[in-house]
Each structure stands twice: as C-alpha cells, then as structure tokens.
PDB file of C-alpha atoms in Angstrom:
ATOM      1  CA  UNK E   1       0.000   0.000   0.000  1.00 69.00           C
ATOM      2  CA  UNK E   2       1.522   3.331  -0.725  1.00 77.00           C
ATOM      3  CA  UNK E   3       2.076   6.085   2.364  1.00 75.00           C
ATOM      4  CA  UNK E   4      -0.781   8.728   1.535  1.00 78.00           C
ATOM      5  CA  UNK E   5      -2.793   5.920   1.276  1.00 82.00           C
ATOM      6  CA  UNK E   6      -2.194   4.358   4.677  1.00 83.00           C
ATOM      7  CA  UNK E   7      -1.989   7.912   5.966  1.00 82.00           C
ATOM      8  CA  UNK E   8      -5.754   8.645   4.889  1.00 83.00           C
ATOM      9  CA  UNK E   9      -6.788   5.372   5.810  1.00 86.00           C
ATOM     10  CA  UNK E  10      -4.902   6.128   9.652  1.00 87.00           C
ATOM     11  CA  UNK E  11      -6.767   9.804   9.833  1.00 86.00           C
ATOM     12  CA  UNK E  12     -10.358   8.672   8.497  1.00 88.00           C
ATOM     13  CA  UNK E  13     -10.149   5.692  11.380  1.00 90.00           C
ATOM     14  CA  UNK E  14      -8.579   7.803  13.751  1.00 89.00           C
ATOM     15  CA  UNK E  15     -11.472  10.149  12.728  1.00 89.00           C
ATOM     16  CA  UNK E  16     -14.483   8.122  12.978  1.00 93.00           C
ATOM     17  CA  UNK E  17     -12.916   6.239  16.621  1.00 94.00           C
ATOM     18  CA  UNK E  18     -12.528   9.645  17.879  1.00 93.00           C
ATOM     19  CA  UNK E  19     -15.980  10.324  17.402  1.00 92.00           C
ATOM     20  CA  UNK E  20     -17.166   7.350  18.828  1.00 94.00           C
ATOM     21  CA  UNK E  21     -15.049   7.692  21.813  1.00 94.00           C
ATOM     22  CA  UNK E  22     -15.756  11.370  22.495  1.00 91.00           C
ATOM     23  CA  UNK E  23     -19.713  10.173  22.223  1.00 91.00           C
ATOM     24  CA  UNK E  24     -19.331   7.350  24.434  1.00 91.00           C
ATOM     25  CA  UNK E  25     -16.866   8.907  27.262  1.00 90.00           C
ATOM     26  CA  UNK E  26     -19.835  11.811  27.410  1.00 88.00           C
ATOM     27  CA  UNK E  27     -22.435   9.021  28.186  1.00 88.00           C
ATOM     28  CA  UNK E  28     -19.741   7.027  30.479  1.00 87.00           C
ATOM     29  CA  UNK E  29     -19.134  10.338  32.571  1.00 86.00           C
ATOM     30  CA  UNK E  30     -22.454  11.948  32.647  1.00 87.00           C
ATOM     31  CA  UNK E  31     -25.290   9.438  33.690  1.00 85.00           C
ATOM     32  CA  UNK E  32     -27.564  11.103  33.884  1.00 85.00           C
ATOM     33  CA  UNK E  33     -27.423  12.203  30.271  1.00 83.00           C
ATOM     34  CA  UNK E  34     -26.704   8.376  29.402  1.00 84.00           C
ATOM     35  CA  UNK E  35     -30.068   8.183  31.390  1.00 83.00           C
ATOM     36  CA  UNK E  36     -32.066  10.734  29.182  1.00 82.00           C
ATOM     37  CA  UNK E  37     -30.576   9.309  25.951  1.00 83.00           C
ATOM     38  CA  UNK E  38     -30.686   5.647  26.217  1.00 83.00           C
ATOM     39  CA  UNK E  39     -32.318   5.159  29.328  1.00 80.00           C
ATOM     40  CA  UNK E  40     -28.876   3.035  31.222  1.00 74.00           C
ATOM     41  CA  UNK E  41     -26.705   0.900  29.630  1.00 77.00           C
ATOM     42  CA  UNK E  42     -23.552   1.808  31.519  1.00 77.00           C
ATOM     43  CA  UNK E  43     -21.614  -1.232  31.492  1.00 82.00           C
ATOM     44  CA  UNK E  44     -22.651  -2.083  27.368  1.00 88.00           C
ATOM     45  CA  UNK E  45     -21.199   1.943  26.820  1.00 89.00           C
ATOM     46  CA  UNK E  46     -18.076   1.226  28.637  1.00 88.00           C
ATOM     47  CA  UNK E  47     -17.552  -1.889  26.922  1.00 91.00           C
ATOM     48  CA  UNK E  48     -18.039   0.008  23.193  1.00 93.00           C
ATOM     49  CA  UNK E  49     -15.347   2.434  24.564  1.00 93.00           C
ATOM     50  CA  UNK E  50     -12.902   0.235  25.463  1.00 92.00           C
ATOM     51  CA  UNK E  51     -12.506  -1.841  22.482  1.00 95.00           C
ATOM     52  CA  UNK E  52     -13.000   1.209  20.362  1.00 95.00           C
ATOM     53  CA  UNK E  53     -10.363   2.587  22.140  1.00 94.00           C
ATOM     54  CA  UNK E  54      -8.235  -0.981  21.221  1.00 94.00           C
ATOM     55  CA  UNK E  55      -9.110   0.183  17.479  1.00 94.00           C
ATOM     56  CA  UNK E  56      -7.600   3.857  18.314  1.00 94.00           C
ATOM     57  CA  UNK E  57      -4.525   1.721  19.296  1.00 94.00           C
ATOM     58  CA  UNK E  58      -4.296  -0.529  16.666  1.00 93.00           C
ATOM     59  CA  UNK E  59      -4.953   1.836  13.686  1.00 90.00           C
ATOM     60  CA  UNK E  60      -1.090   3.058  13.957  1.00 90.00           C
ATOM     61  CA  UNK E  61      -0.085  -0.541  14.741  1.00 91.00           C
ATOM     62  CA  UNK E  62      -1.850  -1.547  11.378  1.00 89.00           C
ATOM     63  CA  UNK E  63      -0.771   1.294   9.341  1.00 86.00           C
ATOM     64  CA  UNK E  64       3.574   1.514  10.739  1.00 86.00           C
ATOM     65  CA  UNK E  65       3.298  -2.352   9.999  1.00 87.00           C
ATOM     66  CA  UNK E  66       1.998  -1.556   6.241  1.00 84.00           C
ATOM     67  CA  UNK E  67       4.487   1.422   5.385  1.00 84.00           C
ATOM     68  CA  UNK E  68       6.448   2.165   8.535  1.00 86.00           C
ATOM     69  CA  UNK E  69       9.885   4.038   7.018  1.00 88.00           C
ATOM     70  CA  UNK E  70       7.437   5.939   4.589  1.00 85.00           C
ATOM     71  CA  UNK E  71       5.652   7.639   7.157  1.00 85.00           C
ATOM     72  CA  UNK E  72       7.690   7.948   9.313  1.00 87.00           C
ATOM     73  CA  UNK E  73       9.768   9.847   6.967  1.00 86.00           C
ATOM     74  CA  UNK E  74       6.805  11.822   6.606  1.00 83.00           C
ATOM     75  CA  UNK E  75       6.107  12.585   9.808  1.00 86.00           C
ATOM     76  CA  UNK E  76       9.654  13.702  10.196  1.00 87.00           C
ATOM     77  CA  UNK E  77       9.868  16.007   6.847  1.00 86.00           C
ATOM     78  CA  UNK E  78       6.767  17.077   8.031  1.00 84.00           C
ATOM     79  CA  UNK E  79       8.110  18.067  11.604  1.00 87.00           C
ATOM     80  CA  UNK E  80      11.814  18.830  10.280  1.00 85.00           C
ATOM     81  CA  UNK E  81      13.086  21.660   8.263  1.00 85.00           C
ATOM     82  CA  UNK E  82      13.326  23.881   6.336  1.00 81.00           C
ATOM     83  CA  UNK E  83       9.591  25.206   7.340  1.00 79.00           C
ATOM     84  CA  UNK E  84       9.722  27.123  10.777  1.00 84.00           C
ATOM     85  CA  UNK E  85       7.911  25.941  14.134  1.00 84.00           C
ATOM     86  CA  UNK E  86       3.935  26.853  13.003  1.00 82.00           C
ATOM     87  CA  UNK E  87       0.395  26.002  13.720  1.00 80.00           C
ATOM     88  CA  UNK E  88       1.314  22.844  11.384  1.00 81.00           C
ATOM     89  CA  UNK E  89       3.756  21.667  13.337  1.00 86.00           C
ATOM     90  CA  UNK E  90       2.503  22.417  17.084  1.00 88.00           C
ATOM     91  CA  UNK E  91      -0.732  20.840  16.187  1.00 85.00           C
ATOM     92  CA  UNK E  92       0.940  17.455  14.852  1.00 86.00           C
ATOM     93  CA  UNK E  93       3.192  17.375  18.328  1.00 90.00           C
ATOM     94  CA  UNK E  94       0.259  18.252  20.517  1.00 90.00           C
ATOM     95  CA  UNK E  95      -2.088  15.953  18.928  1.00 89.00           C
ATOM     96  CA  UNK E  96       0.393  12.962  19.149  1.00 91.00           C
ATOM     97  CA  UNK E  97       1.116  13.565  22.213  1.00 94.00           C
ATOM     98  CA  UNK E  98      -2.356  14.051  23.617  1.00 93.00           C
ATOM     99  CA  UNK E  99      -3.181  10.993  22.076  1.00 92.00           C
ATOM    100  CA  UNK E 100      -0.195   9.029  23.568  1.00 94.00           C
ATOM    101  CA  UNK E 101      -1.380  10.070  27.430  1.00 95.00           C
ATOM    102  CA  UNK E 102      -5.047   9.628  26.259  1.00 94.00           C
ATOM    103  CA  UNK E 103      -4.343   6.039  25.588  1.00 94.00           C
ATOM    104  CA  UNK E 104      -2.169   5.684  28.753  1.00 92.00           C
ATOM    105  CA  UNK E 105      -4.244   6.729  30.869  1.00 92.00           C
ATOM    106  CA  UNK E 106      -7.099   4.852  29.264  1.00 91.00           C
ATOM    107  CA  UNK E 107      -5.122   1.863  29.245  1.00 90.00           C
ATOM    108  CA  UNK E 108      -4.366   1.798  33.392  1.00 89.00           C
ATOM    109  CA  UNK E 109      -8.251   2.583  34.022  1.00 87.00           C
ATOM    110  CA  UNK E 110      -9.162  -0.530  31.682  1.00 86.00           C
ATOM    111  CA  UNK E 111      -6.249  -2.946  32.571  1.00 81.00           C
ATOM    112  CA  UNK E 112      -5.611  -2.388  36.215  1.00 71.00           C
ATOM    113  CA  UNK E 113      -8.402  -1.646  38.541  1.00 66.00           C
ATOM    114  CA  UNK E 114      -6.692  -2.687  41.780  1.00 75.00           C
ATOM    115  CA  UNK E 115      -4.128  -0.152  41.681  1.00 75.00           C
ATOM    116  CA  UNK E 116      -4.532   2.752  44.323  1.00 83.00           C
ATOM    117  CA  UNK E 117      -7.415   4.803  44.122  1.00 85.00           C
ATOM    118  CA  UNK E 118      -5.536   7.904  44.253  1.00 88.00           C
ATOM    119  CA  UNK E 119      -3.668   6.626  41.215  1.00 87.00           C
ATOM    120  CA  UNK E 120      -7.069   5.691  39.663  1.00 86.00           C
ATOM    121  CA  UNK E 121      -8.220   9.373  40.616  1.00 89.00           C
ATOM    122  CA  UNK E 122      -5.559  10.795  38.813  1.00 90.00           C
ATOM    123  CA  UNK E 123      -5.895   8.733  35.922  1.00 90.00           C
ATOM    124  CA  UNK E 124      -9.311   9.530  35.244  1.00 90.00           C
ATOM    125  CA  UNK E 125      -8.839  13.206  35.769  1.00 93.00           C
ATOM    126  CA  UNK E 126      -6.112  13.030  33.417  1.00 94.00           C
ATOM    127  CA  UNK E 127      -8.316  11.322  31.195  1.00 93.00           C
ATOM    128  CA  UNK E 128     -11.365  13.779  31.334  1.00 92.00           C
ATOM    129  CA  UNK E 129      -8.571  16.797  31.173  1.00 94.00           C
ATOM    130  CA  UNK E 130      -7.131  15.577  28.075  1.00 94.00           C
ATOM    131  CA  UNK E 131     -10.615  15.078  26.377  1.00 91.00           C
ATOM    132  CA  UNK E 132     -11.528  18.711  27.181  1.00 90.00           C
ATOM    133  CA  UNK E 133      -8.333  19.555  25.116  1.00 91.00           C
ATOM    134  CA  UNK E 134      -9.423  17.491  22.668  1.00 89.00           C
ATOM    135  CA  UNK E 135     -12.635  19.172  22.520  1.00 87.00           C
ATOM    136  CA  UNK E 136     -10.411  22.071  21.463  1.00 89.00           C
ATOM    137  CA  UNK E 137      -8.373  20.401  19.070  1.00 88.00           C
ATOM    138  CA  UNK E 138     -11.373  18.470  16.837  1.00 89.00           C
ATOM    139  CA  UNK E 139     -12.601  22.318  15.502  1.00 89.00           C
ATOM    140  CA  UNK E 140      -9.373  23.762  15.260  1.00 85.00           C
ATOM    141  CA  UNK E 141      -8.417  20.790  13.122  1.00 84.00           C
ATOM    142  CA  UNK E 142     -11.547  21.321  11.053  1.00 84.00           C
ATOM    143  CA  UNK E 143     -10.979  24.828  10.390  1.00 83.00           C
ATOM    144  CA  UNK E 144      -7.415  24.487   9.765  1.00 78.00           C
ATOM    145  CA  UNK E 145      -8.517  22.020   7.012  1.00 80.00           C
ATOM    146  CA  UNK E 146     -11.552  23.603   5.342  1.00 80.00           C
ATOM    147  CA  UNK E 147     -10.133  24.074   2.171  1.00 79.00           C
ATOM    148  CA  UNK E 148      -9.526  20.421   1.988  1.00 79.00           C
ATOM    149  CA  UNK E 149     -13.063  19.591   3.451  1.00 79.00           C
ATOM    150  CA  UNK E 150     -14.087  21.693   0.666  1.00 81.00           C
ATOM    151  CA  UNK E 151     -12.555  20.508  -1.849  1.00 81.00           C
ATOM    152  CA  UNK E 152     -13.376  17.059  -0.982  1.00 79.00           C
ATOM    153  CA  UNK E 153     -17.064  17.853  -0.663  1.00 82.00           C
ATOM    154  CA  UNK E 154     -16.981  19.161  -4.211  1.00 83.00           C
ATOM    155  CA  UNK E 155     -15.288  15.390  -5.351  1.00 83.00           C
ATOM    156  CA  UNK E 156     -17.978  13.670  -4.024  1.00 83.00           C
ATOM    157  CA  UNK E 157     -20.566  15.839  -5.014  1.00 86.00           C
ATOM    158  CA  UNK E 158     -19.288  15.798  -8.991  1.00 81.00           C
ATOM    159  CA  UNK E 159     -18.649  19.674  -8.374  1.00 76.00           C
ATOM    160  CA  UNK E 160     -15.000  20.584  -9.231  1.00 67.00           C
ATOM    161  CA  UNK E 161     -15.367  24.381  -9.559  1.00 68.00           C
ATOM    162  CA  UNK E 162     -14.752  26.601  -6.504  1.00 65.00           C
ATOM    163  CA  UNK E 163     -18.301  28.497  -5.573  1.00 61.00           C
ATOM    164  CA  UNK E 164     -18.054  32.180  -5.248  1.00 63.00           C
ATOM    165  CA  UNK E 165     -18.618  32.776  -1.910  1.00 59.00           C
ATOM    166  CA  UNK E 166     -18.688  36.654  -2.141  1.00 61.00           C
ATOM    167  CA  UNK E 167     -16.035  36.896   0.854  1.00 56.00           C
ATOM    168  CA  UNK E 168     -12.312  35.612   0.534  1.00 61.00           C
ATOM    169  CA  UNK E 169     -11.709  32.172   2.570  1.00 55.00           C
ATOM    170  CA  UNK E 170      -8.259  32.372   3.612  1.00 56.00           C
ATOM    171  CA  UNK E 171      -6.484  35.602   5.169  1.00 52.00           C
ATOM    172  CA  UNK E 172      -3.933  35.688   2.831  1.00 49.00           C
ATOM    173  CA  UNK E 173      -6.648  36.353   0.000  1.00 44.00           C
ATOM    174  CA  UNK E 174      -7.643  39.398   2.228  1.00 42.00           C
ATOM    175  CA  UNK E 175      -4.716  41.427   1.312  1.00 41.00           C
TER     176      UNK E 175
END
C-alpha cells in the first residue's frame, strides 16, 4: 500500500474512533445524560469504549506495519526543516502527544483496577482533562482544514469548480 494511502486510511479511522469515543466517554461520565438518551446501559457503553479505544490503538499498529519508514519519513519532513515551528507543526506534536497520554491513561483505568485509588483518581482526571483539550483540538483541526473539506465535498458531489462565496476564505486572499 503506498504512504498517503495508509496515511488517509490512519486519519479517516482515527477520525471516525474519535468520534465514537468522544460520544461514548460523554455518556460514560455523565449518567444522567446516558439516562435521558438511552435510558442506562452503563456497562454495554463502557464496553463500546474500550474496544474502540483498542481500534484507536491498533490503527497506527496496522498502518507503521503496512508502510512504517514511509511515514515515518513523513512525519519527520513534516516536523523537520526547512519550514519554521507553526500552527502545522505544534498541532501534529500536541495531537500525538495528547493521544499518547489519552491512551495511557485509558489503558491503566481498563487494565488495572486494583491499583490505588488515588492513582485511579488521577488517571481519570487526566483522562477527562485531556478530552476537554481534545474538545479544542477536533474544531481547530476542522478549520485548519476547510479548504480540503471543501474541496473534498466538491469530489464527491461531482462539483469541481470553486463556488463564489462573495467573501475571501483564507487571510492571505484578504490582502
């Protein structure tokens, strides 16, 4: 399989996991909402998030075992030189690492309940931190890449000319 391949196949699972795990740690931490929507189900929700949360996991797995130096090498020219320290570039370092400690800390509430509870404590509010950040993240991402969204709304719609909007869509086009 070739890299930008793998790479959309990575974000559009990463994407639609994300989603689900967002969704489902909402109805995990607010009952009573959980309550409202689907009248209970606690223990069938926390189940769906942990093994969606295994597919979060594995998605990288799969794709490094596909293409692993191609990536990688992406990731790096992507990260490297000669382009200077951006929004680019923060946002691929802070949402790699948020996702690391998201998955850590998911990991040691899943696999080891008997630890300490003030460990457990401070896993979970770890956990619940990092999704508020997240919460950030997901429409910064989206309006970072809205010309993309765009144009790949136009693709599938059979629509390859640019609408005139009447207003410019990027700040550079302002000047």
């Amino acid at each position: 399989m070739n890299p930008p391949t793998v790479r959309r196949a990575l974000h559009a699972g990463h994407s639609v996991t994300v989603l689900v795990l967002v969704a489902t740690g909402l109805l995990i931490q607010w009952p009573d909402l959980r309550a409202r929507l689907i009248g209970g189900y606690g223990l069938q929700i926390a189940s769906l998030h942990n093994w969606v949360g295994v597919g979060f996991i594995a998605a990288p797995v799969l794709a490094l075992a596909l293409s692993a130096r191609p990536l990688v090498g992406d990731l790096l020219r992507r990260l490297g030189p000669p382009d200077p320290v951006g929004w680019r570039k923060i946002h691929i370092v802070t949402s790699l690492l948020v996702s690391l400690l998201l998955v850590l800390s998911g990991l040691y509430l899943w696999v080891d309940p008997d630890l300490p509870l003030a460990w457990f404590d401070l896993s979970v509010e770890i956990h619940v931190a990092l999704t508020w950040v997240l919460g950030v993240l997901i429409p910064l991402h989206l309006v970072a890449a809205r010309r993309k969204i765009a144009a790949a709304v136009r693709r599938m719609i059979g629509s390859e000319t640019e609408p005139d909007l009447g207003f410019p869509l990027d700040e550079e086009e302002d000047a």
